[in-house]
XYZ file of C-alpha atoms in Angstrom:
758
model
C 152.916 106.568 131.828
C 155.424 108.205 129.528
C 158.020 108.100 132.333
C 158.237 104.404 131.785
C 158.584 104.980 128.037
C 161.368 107.545 128.053
C 163.180 106.768 131.233
C 165.803 109.221 132.291
C 166.644 112.397 130.198
C 167.182 116.077 130.724
C 163.869 117.844 131.023
C 164.998 121.432 130.631
C 164.313 121.354 126.885
C 160.752 120.287 127.493
C 160.189 122.935 130.129
C 161.738 125.686 128.007
C 159.766 124.594 124.972
C 156.503 124.544 126.916
C 157.191 128.013 128.260
C 158.048 129.327 124.801
C 154.879 127.858 123.320
C 152.798 129.396 126.090
C 154.330 132.823 125.544
C 153.854 132.578 121.774
C 150.204 131.544 122.143
C 149.581 134.412 124.550
C 151.266 136.895 122.197
C 149.164 135.831 119.219
C 145.959 136.001 121.267
C 146.757 139.654 122.020
C 147.630 140.675 118.437
C 145.542 143.483 116.992
C 147.717 144.505 114.030
C 145.926 143.239 110.958
C 148.411 144.927 108.617
C 151.167 142.446 109.327
C 151.717 140.049 106.404
C 151.077 136.334 107.084
C 149.613 137.241 110.503
C 146.792 134.796 109.863
C 149.291 131.967 109.341
C 151.048 132.817 112.608
C 147.681 132.649 114.393
C 146.950 129.238 112.842
C 150.374 128.014 113.895
C 149.686 129.198 117.462
C 146.478 127.135 117.443
C 148.328 124.008 116.285
C 151.027 124.492 118.915
C 148.240 124.775 121.459
C 147.276 121.194 120.529
C 150.882 120.018 120.745
C 151.455 121.508 124.169
C 149.273 118.999 126.161
C 151.323 116.167 124.688
C 154.534 117.733 125.923
C 152.916 118.455 129.304
C 152.609 114.709 129.855
C 156.358 114.646 130.488
C 157.126 115.356 134.150
C 160.383 116.379 135.696
C 161.573 112.968 136.708
C 164.612 111.631 135.028
C 163.835 110.179 131.649
C 165.785 107.816 129.519
C 168.091 109.618 127.121
C 166.488 110.212 123.717
C 168.860 112.506 121.840
C 166.650 112.964 118.754
C 163.666 114.100 120.796
C 165.390 116.642 122.999
C 167.440 117.956 120.036
C 164.198 118.582 118.114
C 162.677 120.202 121.208
C 165.706 122.432 121.567
C 165.496 123.540 117.902
C 161.734 124.089 118.044
C 162.186 126.218 121.149
C 164.727 128.400 119.324
C 162.495 128.990 116.305
C 159.333 129.604 118.332
C 161.204 132.291 120.246
C 162.438 133.680 116.924
C 158.847 133.787 115.681
C 157.731 135.553 118.846
C 160.472 138.165 118.477
C 159.605 138.539 114.788
C 155.975 139.372 115.629
C 156.932 141.657 118.539
C 159.395 143.661 116.462
C 157.198 144.031 113.428
C 155.923 147.546 112.717
C 154.040 149.164 109.833
C 157.395 150.556 108.648
C 158.822 147.061 108.235
C 159.252 145.756 104.687
C 156.228 143.688 103.713
C 158.173 141.621 101.213
C 160.923 140.775 103.678
C 158.299 140.071 106.369
C 156.626 137.545 104.086
C 159.847 135.802 103.113
C 161.202 135.632 106.657
C 157.850 134.946 108.319
C 156.936 132.074 106.010
C 160.439 130.664 106.378
C 160.033 130.618 110.173
C 156.616 128.991 109.907
C 157.972 126.324 107.589
C 160.778 125.481 110.049
C 158.429 125.408 113.076
C 156.084 123.110 111.178
C 158.932 120.762 110.241
C 160.296 120.481 113.800
C 156.809 120.011 115.234
C 156.201 117.130 112.835
C 159.591 115.636 113.751
C 158.723 115.730 117.481
C 155.346 114.130 116.826
C 157.037 111.484 114.721
C 159.556 110.635 117.444
C 156.809 110.412 120.070
C 154.714 108.142 117.862
C 157.664 105.850 117.194
C 158.483 105.631 120.895
C 154.884 104.896 121.778
C 154.667 102.117 119.202
C 157.734 100.411 120.718
C 156.554 100.915 124.316
C 154.806 98.220 126.240
C 152.399 100.805 127.629
C 151.241 101.953 124.223
C 148.129 99.791 124.544
C 147.142 101.303 127.884
C 144.347 103.819 128.091
C 146.780 106.684 128.793
C 148.990 105.589 125.919
C 146.025 105.542 123.518
C 145.005 109.036 124.582
C 148.509 110.343 123.976
C 148.625 108.638 120.571
C 145.295 110.242 119.640
C 146.518 113.706 120.580
C 149.738 113.249 118.614
C 147.933 111.986 115.513
C 145.570 114.965 115.709
C 148.568 117.323 115.775
C 150.179 115.492 112.856
C 146.983 115.721 110.815
C 146.659 119.453 111.458
C 150.272 120.140 110.590
C 150.155 118.067 107.398
C 146.881 119.466 106.087
C 147.715 123.084 106.870
C 147.994 125.145 103.665
C 149.594 128.552 104.393
C 149.151 131.479 102.005
C 152.637 130.880 100.556
C 153.104 134.380 99.200
C 156.816 133.653 99.279
C 156.125 130.926 96.733
C 154.832 133.528 94.290
C 157.902 135.630 95.039
C 160.202 132.712 94.253
C 158.323 131.896 91.040
C 158.443 135.541 89.970
C 162.204 135.709 90.367
C 162.602 132.324 88.684
C 160.441 133.145 85.634
C 161.299 136.832 85.140
C 163.613 136.143 82.199
C 161.916 133.117 80.689
C 158.158 133.376 81.075
C 156.724 136.878 81.113
C 153.128 135.638 81.364
C 153.867 133.420 84.348
C 155.928 136.198 85.919
C 153.023 138.636 85.591
C 150.579 136.175 87.153
C 152.779 135.689 90.207
C 153.453 139.421 90.467
C 149.723 140.085 90.486
C 149.338 137.699 93.431
C 152.171 139.362 95.354
C 150.849 142.879 94.739
C 147.286 141.983 95.700
C 148.210 139.902 98.743
C 150.504 142.541 100.248
C 148.486 145.591 99.235
C 151.338 147.182 97.268
C 148.866 149.336 95.372
C 149.671 152.924 96.250
C 152.568 155.288 95.713
C 153.280 155.809 99.399
C 153.240 152.072 100.162
C 155.764 151.429 97.397
C 157.976 154.270 98.585
C 157.823 153.028 102.185
C 158.607 149.500 101.009
C 161.657 150.662 99.038
C 163.002 152.634 101.994
C 162.422 149.755 104.409
C 164.225 147.264 102.156
C 167.169 149.611 101.633
C 167.520 150.228 105.381
C 167.697 146.472 105.919
C 170.371 146.286 103.242
C 172.441 148.965 104.981
C 172.129 147.160 108.323
C 173.236 143.760 107.038
C 176.011 145.190 104.876
C 177.391 146.895 107.971
C 177.334 143.547 109.810
C 178.789 141.735 106.770
C 175.871 139.265 106.685
C 176.350 138.030 103.129
C 173.441 135.580 103.066
C 170.961 138.235 104.171
C 172.433 140.730 101.683
C 171.854 138.266 98.839
C 168.258 137.806 99.959
C 167.660 141.577 100.084
C 169.193 141.998 96.625
C 166.555 139.613 95.324
C 163.838 141.641 97.031
C 165.215 144.809 95.402
C 164.989 143.062 92.018
C 161.450 142.056 92.882
C 160.494 145.655 93.698
C 161.735 146.697 90.270
C 159.584 144.016 88.645
C 156.568 145.149 90.661
C 157.013 148.769 89.562
C 157.357 147.767 85.906
C 154.329 145.509 86.183
C 152.172 148.227 87.727
C 153.209 150.812 85.153
C 152.640 148.404 82.281
C 149.191 147.445 83.521
C 148.069 150.974 84.353
C 147.579 150.155 88.003
C 147.753 153.822 88.957
C 144.812 154.857 86.826
C 144.308 158.019 84.868
C 143.766 161.710 85.443
C 140.303 162.773 84.335
C 140.250 159.773 82.022
C 143.607 160.605 80.417
C 146.324 157.974 80.764
C 149.431 159.305 82.498
C 152.633 158.469 80.544
C 154.876 156.091 82.456
C 157.883 158.378 82.057
C 156.092 160.986 84.175
C 156.236 158.534 87.089
C 158.929 158.634 89.749
C 161.063 155.454 89.492
C 161.160 155.255 93.280
C 157.510 155.684 94.275
C 155.668 155.757 90.919
C 154.322 159.170 91.998
C 153.325 161.544 89.214
C 156.406 163.797 89.103
C 155.084 167.295 89.684
C 158.419 168.501 91.037
C 161.089 166.353 89.316
C 164.691 166.674 90.464
C 168.002 165.139 89.397
C 170.297 163.407 91.903
C 174.054 162.891 91.687
C 173.662 159.699 89.636
C 171.871 161.663 86.908
C 168.505 159.990 87.537
C 165.270 161.954 87.928
C 162.838 161.474 90.819
C 159.895 163.268 92.380
C 161.366 165.678 94.935
C 159.230 164.547 97.889
C 159.968 160.857 97.223
C 163.726 161.110 96.871
C 163.870 163.525 99.813
C 162.234 160.922 102.063
C 164.784 158.414 100.818
C 167.674 160.753 101.575
C 166.193 161.787 104.934
C 166.516 158.157 106.062
C 170.269 158.415 105.538
C 170.224 156.354 102.336
C 173.039 157.284 99.955
C 172.458 154.802 97.145
C 170.621 155.781 93.940
C 167.342 153.803 94.046
C 167.467 153.221 90.292
C 171.111 152.612 89.372
C 172.315 151.396 92.798
C 175.258 153.796 92.470
C 176.693 155.508 95.520
C 175.579 159.146 95.554
C 178.620 161.406 95.814
C 176.403 164.097 97.322
C 172.775 164.450 98.379
C 171.984 167.693 96.585
C 169.077 167.660 94.162
C 168.734 169.838 91.058
C 165.361 170.762 89.505
C 164.803 168.983 86.186
C 163.430 171.840 84.111
C 162.933 169.797 80.958
C 160.716 167.196 82.608
C 158.752 169.975 84.306
C 158.171 171.577 80.919
C 157.046 168.256 79.442
C 154.588 167.706 82.267
C 153.253 171.244 81.966
C 152.717 170.692 78.246
C 150.916 167.442 78.971
C 148.531 169.217 81.349
C 147.859 171.932 78.813
C 147.371 169.667 75.817
C 144.955 167.444 77.725
C 143.074 170.431 79.167
C 143.920 169.366 82.698
C 144.486 171.633 85.648
C 147.682 170.817 87.541
C 147.369 170.487 91.318
C 148.790 173.473 93.178
C 150.465 173.746 96.515
C 147.341 174.763 98.385
C 145.079 171.960 97.371
C 145.356 168.259 96.857
C 143.797 166.504 93.943
C 140.255 165.536 94.741
C 139.131 161.982 94.427
C 137.162 162.584 91.256
C 140.256 163.647 89.352
C 142.046 160.335 89.715
C 141.062 156.756 89.300
C 142.887 154.041 91.181
C 144.834 154.797 94.328
C 147.194 157.375 92.954
C 147.322 160.403 95.244
C 148.939 163.471 93.742
C 150.060 166.139 96.172
C 152.902 168.584 96.002
C 154.256 171.455 98.046
C 155.703 173.166 95.008
C 154.245 172.853 91.554
C 155.490 176.075 90.077
C 155.702 175.167 86.395
C 153.448 177.702 84.728
C 152.243 177.307 81.188
C 152.914 180.633 79.558
C 150.481 181.926 76.961
C 151.874 182.522 73.527
C 151.671 186.292 73.815
C 153.936 186.308 76.876
C 156.549 183.936 75.527
C 159.834 185.018 74.041
C 160.214 183.621 70.566
C 162.763 181.836 68.464
C 162.943 183.518 65.094
C 163.073 181.802 61.746
C 164.686 184.263 59.360
C 164.065 183.752 55.683
C 165.818 186.157 53.325
C 164.985 189.827 53.673
C 161.501 189.010 54.850
C 162.468 188.360 58.472
C 160.770 191.534 59.628
C 157.459 190.313 58.299
C 157.339 186.825 59.781
C 154.203 186.103 61.812
C 155.208 184.030 64.795
C 151.948 182.844 66.223
C 152.277 179.083 66.106
C 154.506 176.771 68.148
C 157.474 175.265 66.374
C 156.918 171.734 67.595
C 153.551 170.153 67.025
C 151.685 167.274 68.568
C 152.703 166.675 72.147
C 154.905 169.746 72.053
C 152.602 171.833 69.896
C 151.126 174.100 72.505
C 152.958 177.181 73.751
C 155.925 175.777 75.571
C 156.908 176.672 79.077
C 160.044 176.824 81.128
C 159.611 176.685 84.857
C 161.376 179.543 86.559
C 162.213 178.402 90.064
C 163.775 181.122 92.172
C 164.737 180.451 95.769
C 164.465 184.094 96.748
C 161.341 185.117 94.884
C 158.123 183.495 93.771
C 157.518 186.163 91.149
C 157.571 184.934 87.571
C 158.209 187.460 84.866
C 157.161 186.888 81.279
C 160.557 188.189 80.275
C 162.143 185.223 82.002
C 160.199 182.607 80.127
C 161.253 181.194 76.848
C 159.827 179.063 74.100
C 160.994 177.265 71.062
C 158.550 178.355 68.422
C 157.722 177.799 64.835
C 156.920 180.703 62.571
C 153.606 181.294 60.997
C 155.960 180.403 58.153
C 157.522 182.077 55.236
C 154.404 181.221 53.316
C 152.449 183.960 55.014
C 155.404 186.308 55.175
C 156.877 186.489 51.726
C 155.590 187.615 48.400
C 156.899 184.526 46.703
C 156.949 185.845 43.193
C 159.408 188.543 44.139
C 161.503 186.292 46.373
C 165.200 186.128 45.495
C 166.946 183.122 47.085
C 170.056 183.895 49.075
C 172.370 182.245 51.535
C 170.432 183.991 54.252
C 167.582 181.491 53.857
C 168.629 179.629 56.936
C 167.605 179.271 60.506
C 170.227 181.837 61.473
C 169.204 183.223 64.813
C 167.892 181.405 67.844
C 167.561 183.191 71.128
C 166.969 181.502 74.414
C 166.553 183.014 77.810
C 167.249 181.033 80.890
C 166.935 182.189 84.468
C 169.536 180.949 86.939
C 168.900 181.201 90.681
C 170.745 184.238 91.982
C 172.047 185.140 88.495
C 171.360 187.665 85.789
C 169.517 186.103 82.883
C 171.864 185.676 79.947
C 170.729 185.869 76.343
C 172.626 183.950 73.716
C 172.195 183.474 69.987
C 173.457 180.812 67.617
C 174.968 181.723 64.245
C 177.863 180.542 62.149
C 180.228 183.231 63.444
C 178.832 184.251 66.816
C 180.571 183.194 70.005
C 178.337 182.709 72.985
C 179.172 184.519 76.196
C 177.608 183.082 79.297
C 178.584 183.654 82.925
C 178.537 180.376 84.805
C 178.193 180.045 88.519
C 179.178 176.886 90.388
C 175.554 175.733 90.229
C 175.594 176.233 86.443
C 178.695 174.104 86.095
C 177.211 171.418 88.303
C 174.026 171.499 86.249
C 176.015 171.229 82.978
C 178.022 168.294 84.320
C 174.820 166.595 85.423
C 173.272 167.218 82.005
C 176.329 165.787 80.248
C 176.224 162.656 82.382
C 172.500 162.301 81.824
C 172.802 162.755 78.056
C 175.544 160.133 77.866
C 173.278 157.699 79.699
C 170.398 158.528 77.369
C 172.536 157.963 74.270
C 173.444 154.519 75.596
C 169.733 153.818 76.147
C 169.033 154.798 72.533
C 171.293 151.917 71.507
C 169.645 149.464 73.901
C 167.584 146.761 72.143
C 164.713 147.305 74.593
C 162.193 149.600 72.922
C 160.941 150.977 76.241
C 164.405 152.327 77.045
C 164.833 153.705 73.521
C 161.481 155.477 73.677
C 162.061 156.985 77.104
C 165.552 158.154 76.114
C 164.306 159.750 72.880
C 161.494 161.464 74.797
C 163.886 162.974 77.331
C 166.360 164.089 74.649
C 163.441 165.654 72.820
C 162.718 167.791 75.847
C 166.328 168.566 76.661
C 166.823 169.909 73.138
C 163.558 171.805 73.008
C 164.335 174.993 74.841
C 167.986 174.997 75.748
C 170.799 175.976 73.406
C 173.526 174.439 75.571
C 171.665 171.149 75.777
C 171.517 170.914 71.970
C 175.278 171.323 71.762
C 175.836 168.680 74.460
C 173.473 166.221 72.776
C 175.048 166.809 69.383
C 178.537 166.129 70.734
C 177.534 163.001 72.685
C 176.743 160.933 69.606
C 172.945 161.014 69.784
C 172.337 161.922 66.136
C 173.034 158.511 64.574
C 170.922 156.501 67.048
C 168.049 159.014 66.795
C 168.056 158.759 62.991
C 168.003 154.952 63.289
C 164.911 155.164 65.503
C 163.022 156.945 62.713
C 162.633 153.504 61.132
C 161.233 152.004 64.329
C 158.022 150.010 64.074
C 156.788 151.733 67.240
C 155.132 155.014 66.331
C 155.660 156.779 69.659
C 159.384 156.022 69.361
C 159.396 157.564 65.886
C 157.575 160.613 67.239
C 160.063 161.269 70.027
C 163.067 160.675 67.761
C 161.901 162.917 64.923
C 160.955 165.707 67.334
C 164.314 165.466 69.087
C 166.080 165.805 65.726
C 163.846 168.723 64.798
C 164.747 170.499 68.023
C 168.448 169.766 67.538
C 168.288 171.235 64.039
C 167.778 174.678 65.552
C 171.548 174.738 65.990
C 173.171 175.581 62.636
C 176.184 173.306 63.043
C 174.134 170.401 64.355
C 171.610 170.888 61.556
C 174.379 170.433 58.982
C 175.674 167.350 60.827
C 172.215 165.783 60.908
C 171.667 166.537 57.227
C 174.965 164.962 56.237
C 174.158 161.879 58.370
C 171.396 160.939 55.932
C 168.253 162.299 57.510
C 166.112 162.766 54.382
C 165.101 159.166 53.624
C 164.270 158.356 57.270
C 162.085 161.486 57.457
C 160.219 160.359 54.351
C 159.717 156.970 56.022
C 158.171 158.703 59.053
C 155.878 160.712 56.759
C 154.639 157.413 55.340
C 154.357 155.341 58.506
C 154.298 157.625 61.561
C 151.450 158.842 63.730
C 149.975 162.290 63.155
C 152.426 164.097 65.413
C 155.428 162.302 63.943
C 154.290 163.219 60.422
C 153.778 166.832 61.408
C 157.226 167.124 62.928
C 158.819 165.221 60.061
C 157.388 167.799 57.655
C 158.641 170.588 59.928
C 162.074 168.931 59.979
C 162.161 168.789 56.171
C 161.404 172.508 56.177
C 164.239 173.092 58.628
C 166.724 171.107 56.523
C 165.510 172.731 53.313
C 166.837 176.002 54.729
C 170.260 174.606 53.864
C 170.695 175.732 50.248
C 172.318 172.507 49.100
C 169.439 170.451 50.457
C 166.504 172.070 48.659
C 167.296 170.164 45.499
C 168.323 166.980 47.358
C 165.019 166.906 49.211
C 163.093 167.583 46.016
C 164.813 164.740 44.179
C 164.419 162.330 47.113
C 160.681 161.735 46.698
C 159.787 163.903 49.664
C 157.467 166.105 47.599
C 154.948 163.313 47.019
C 154.633 162.415 50.707
C 154.412 166.088 51.669
C 151.561 166.551 49.195
C 149.860 163.483 50.680
C 150.145 165.098 54.110
C 148.767 168.323 52.652
C 145.763 166.345 51.421
C 145.038 164.029 54.326
C 146.953 165.293 57.336
C 145.744 167.051 60.438
C 145.409 170.830 60.338
C 148.869 171.096 61.851
C 150.155 168.513 59.373
C 148.711 170.443 56.432
C 150.381 173.632 57.658
C 153.708 171.898 58.132
C 153.492 170.322 54.692
C 152.636 173.676 53.107
C 155.567 175.313 54.909
C 158.015 172.678 53.683
C 156.633 172.715 50.136
C 156.886 176.490 50.015
C 160.544 176.462 50.906
C 161.219 173.683 48.403
C 159.387 175.662 45.721
C 162.010 178.395 46.002
C 164.193 176.019 43.952
C 162.818 176.301 40.383
C 163.290 172.609 39.628
C 161.016 171.629 42.508
C 158.043 173.689 41.303
C 157.152 171.235 38.547
C 157.493 168.303 40.975
C 155.056 169.947 43.386
C 152.511 170.613 40.617
C 152.884 167.090 39.171
C 152.330 165.610 42.640
C 148.854 167.200 42.635
C 149.454 169.890 45.215
C 147.463 172.605 43.404
C 144.136 170.793 43.810
C 144.573 170.617 47.568
C 145.903 174.168 47.825
C 142.828 175.492 46.005
C 140.595 173.584 48.420
C 142.493 175.173 51.305
C 141.693 178.673 50.033
C 138.358 178.446 51.834
C 138.498 180.731 54.911
C 137.206 177.964 57.184
C 140.421 175.974 56.725
C 142.590 178.610 58.387
C 145.205 178.081 55.693
C 144.349 180.759 53.157
C 147.562 182.746 53.535
C 149.809 179.685 53.420
C 148.062 178.206 50.392
C 147.950 181.360 48.316
C 151.636 182.059 49.031
C 152.626 178.626 47.706
C 150.303 179.073 44.714
C 152.073 182.375 44.018
C 155.347 180.483 43.685
C 153.803 177.750 41.526
C 152.113 180.279 39.249
C 155.519 181.272 37.891
C 155.567 178.096 35.718
C 153.065 177.202 32.998
C 152.077 173.879 34.611
C 151.214 175.740 37.784
C 149.072 178.364 36.032
C 147.200 175.730 34.075
C 146.539 173.668 37.224
C 145.267 176.722 39.153
C 142.735 177.548 36.442
C 141.759 173.910 35.922
C 141.091 173.358 39.632
C 138.822 176.416 39.793
C 141.185 178.576 41.755
C 140.546 181.907 40.002
C 137.238 182.834 41.735
C 138.702 182.036 45.156
C 141.857 184.029 44.494
C 139.826 187.054 43.365
C 137.822 186.761 46.585
C 141.063 186.832 48.593
C 142.073 190.062 46.834
C 138.777 191.514 48.015
C 138.508 190.214 51.571
C 141.748 188.441 52.536
C 144.499 189.514 54.912
C 147.096 192.036 53.784
C 149.584 189.244 53.161
C 146.957 187.132 51.433
C 145.916 189.996 49.157
C 149.531 190.570 48.171
C 150.131 186.957 47.183
C 146.719 186.623 45.534
C 147.556 189.644 43.380
C 150.843 187.909 42.447
C 148.924 184.826 41.275
C 146.463 186.863 39.217
C 149.294 188.853 37.665
C 151.041 185.669 36.532
C 147.806 184.223 35.133
C 146.917 187.370 33.203
C 150.376 188.136 31.832
C 150.762 184.728 30.203
C 147.224 183.966 29.020
C 144.488 186.113 27.523
C 142.023 183.367 28.345
C 142.935 183.469 32.017
C 142.823 187.265 31.912
C 139.248 187.175 30.696
C 138.312 184.692 33.424
C 139.789 187.028 36.041
C 137.829 189.977 34.649
C 134.622 187.924 34.576
C 135.024 187.270 38.299
C 134.838 191.054 38.954
C 138.475 191.518 39.914
C 138.733 195.195 38.945
C 136.995 196.846 41.965
C 139.005 194.954 44.614
C 142.206 195.554 42.624
C 141.473 199.269 42.521
C 140.985 199.255 46.286
C 144.185 197.253 46.751
C 146.150 199.670 44.568
C 145.261 202.407 47.037
C 145.368 200.735 50.468
C 147.454 197.553 50.220
C 151.058 196.916 51.162
C 153.726 198.441 48.942
C 154.129 195.216 46.981
C 150.395 194.631 46.827
C 149.832 198.121 45.449
C 152.522 197.557 42.813
C 150.969 194.297 41.677
C 147.445 195.693 41.643
C 148.593 198.639 39.560
C 150.436 196.285 37.176
C 147.284 194.213 36.748
C 145.061 197.219 36.192
C 147.546 198.555 33.681
C 147.569 195.183 31.919
C 143.762 195.245 31.768
C 143.852 198.716 30.201
C 146.423 197.588 27.660
C 144.298 194.560 26.813
C 141.170 196.710 26.495
C 142.952 199.286 24.346
C 144.328 196.534 22.159
C 140.881 195.078 21.628
C 139.438 198.528 20.932
C 142.195 199.214 18.358
C 141.457 195.971 16.565
C 137.756 196.824 16.408
C 138.529 200.262 14.866
C 140.590 198.608 12.184
């Protein structure tokens, strides 16, 4: 028997090993938790150890010959089998799946190696034994060879292999990295927000434990897993693994960096990063004091509502005609594809209708009292009536008076009788009012002007919020300079929102050096980056001092570039920005000479409805400068303006106001008649709005005063009856112009009659 082979040796290692194997086999036979990673491989290993055990049972307790290699391998195998048993016993659903895979597969690899070593030693001893040819020896050899074959042919899942390859190829081979990431995500079921959040918390808790025990090797391993989690999140966002809402893709920057939850209640932590409230609260509730994104130590665990991100999300819901989930109901399964579950205890960001929003006024000359403010100032993504979430700890009531919006006027085009307009230094964006509710404070109203000082009572929470905003803006400005387009785009998008509604934020952004990098991004090849950058600059221009700084930084040419290459929203907001900068007297002529007129006319011809309106607004303000009128006519604007006089376009008032300005030069009058504008303008006098009638009368007056031919064409269109009506019931200016025209007709008729008498 084997006693003769081995002789005398200590048998405690064999006995302990046999006991450990028996306990491990029993444990795995009782396992019911199918959620444990690599559980299947542990069960296979238990089966193989079951085949090894009879071989070891052949050794009795008599003294055996000393064989140091064998009992050393048995001792080591015993240690690692017990470690594996403890690993399985201690595992819980709250344990990190990634760490479980790495540690579990490492244990299995070691157990396999020591088992093969023991089998190898036994085979070698049997081959050198005189009893190896006996029947018992042959049986033992057969059992050992069977164990060796099983151990060598066993192919575990090796998820840890994909993890290693992911970390190895993350900087060199993005395709390979993505393939391995896909395997990790699928194998471990990291496909839902809550699983990712739980995984992040579990990994961080392990980090805290090993840092406290100063276990440097384990800390290094966990740092790699943290890097891997970041790669997984980026991969899932990039590949749209969290689906859409009613078929509409959810922008990645609406996702919580910690859990990838749709941020319905975004808050800012001490590091300046924004997270979904419920996700970061779970993180903090576990005693974790490290920022999940920056890995900075959090100086405090207070969270501050991120109003700007809430407003962006509310706009996104409104513009995509989606209904945000409320606190009393969870999103039903039909609203989302994928495994993204959106629930919140407090989604209080209400989208205010335009008639309940406070407005930002664009004052142009003496006509400020007649501006129609019925269209939002920022178009595209920000074009709908903007909201500011009013979160009050003591009251759930939301008052329309406490909401605020950053709005664009119906424009000076529909507000001013352009023929009578006298340019002045007051043609600027001179007053911007914002209202902002602070918890437990009186709402303060501030206005920006060249000479006004703002008075604002700040509580400690205000100061903390301002400091947080400053830190956040500084981080965003650095991201604007980062060569990674994703960071640039996200930073521009957040600055866009920060500057949209808040006066103080504009000042902070302007002083933090964001203007230069934002202007540089206007030449980006990525259209969404252009859009965010141009809209951010447009919002910043609402501050008079910042507007001048942006203008002097060379904004005109980049805006023209966006008008040529941008998406629809970027073009719209670029045109709106040119209007804003044209309010600076010195820049009307600069913009006109820059080539901007041609691209604005192109937008007027082929843009979206919003783009056409923005182009008309900018062209109107440029046309106040006499030199620009000829440029606008030569660029072919009149043809498109005449086409837009049709009521169905919704641009009658804007178009006729600009035509009124252009009709003050001969080229403009000739183009209006040539393009067939006279019949349409007469029709506006008869059935247009009060503002439209006034400007239409201005056009007709210019045409008739300078050309008898045009006068006859106007009369042939039956202009007299509507002019008579206008002279009695129009605005003061409209009545004056109608009376002037009627008087001119009488003079013309009397002159003709006098000639006939002669």
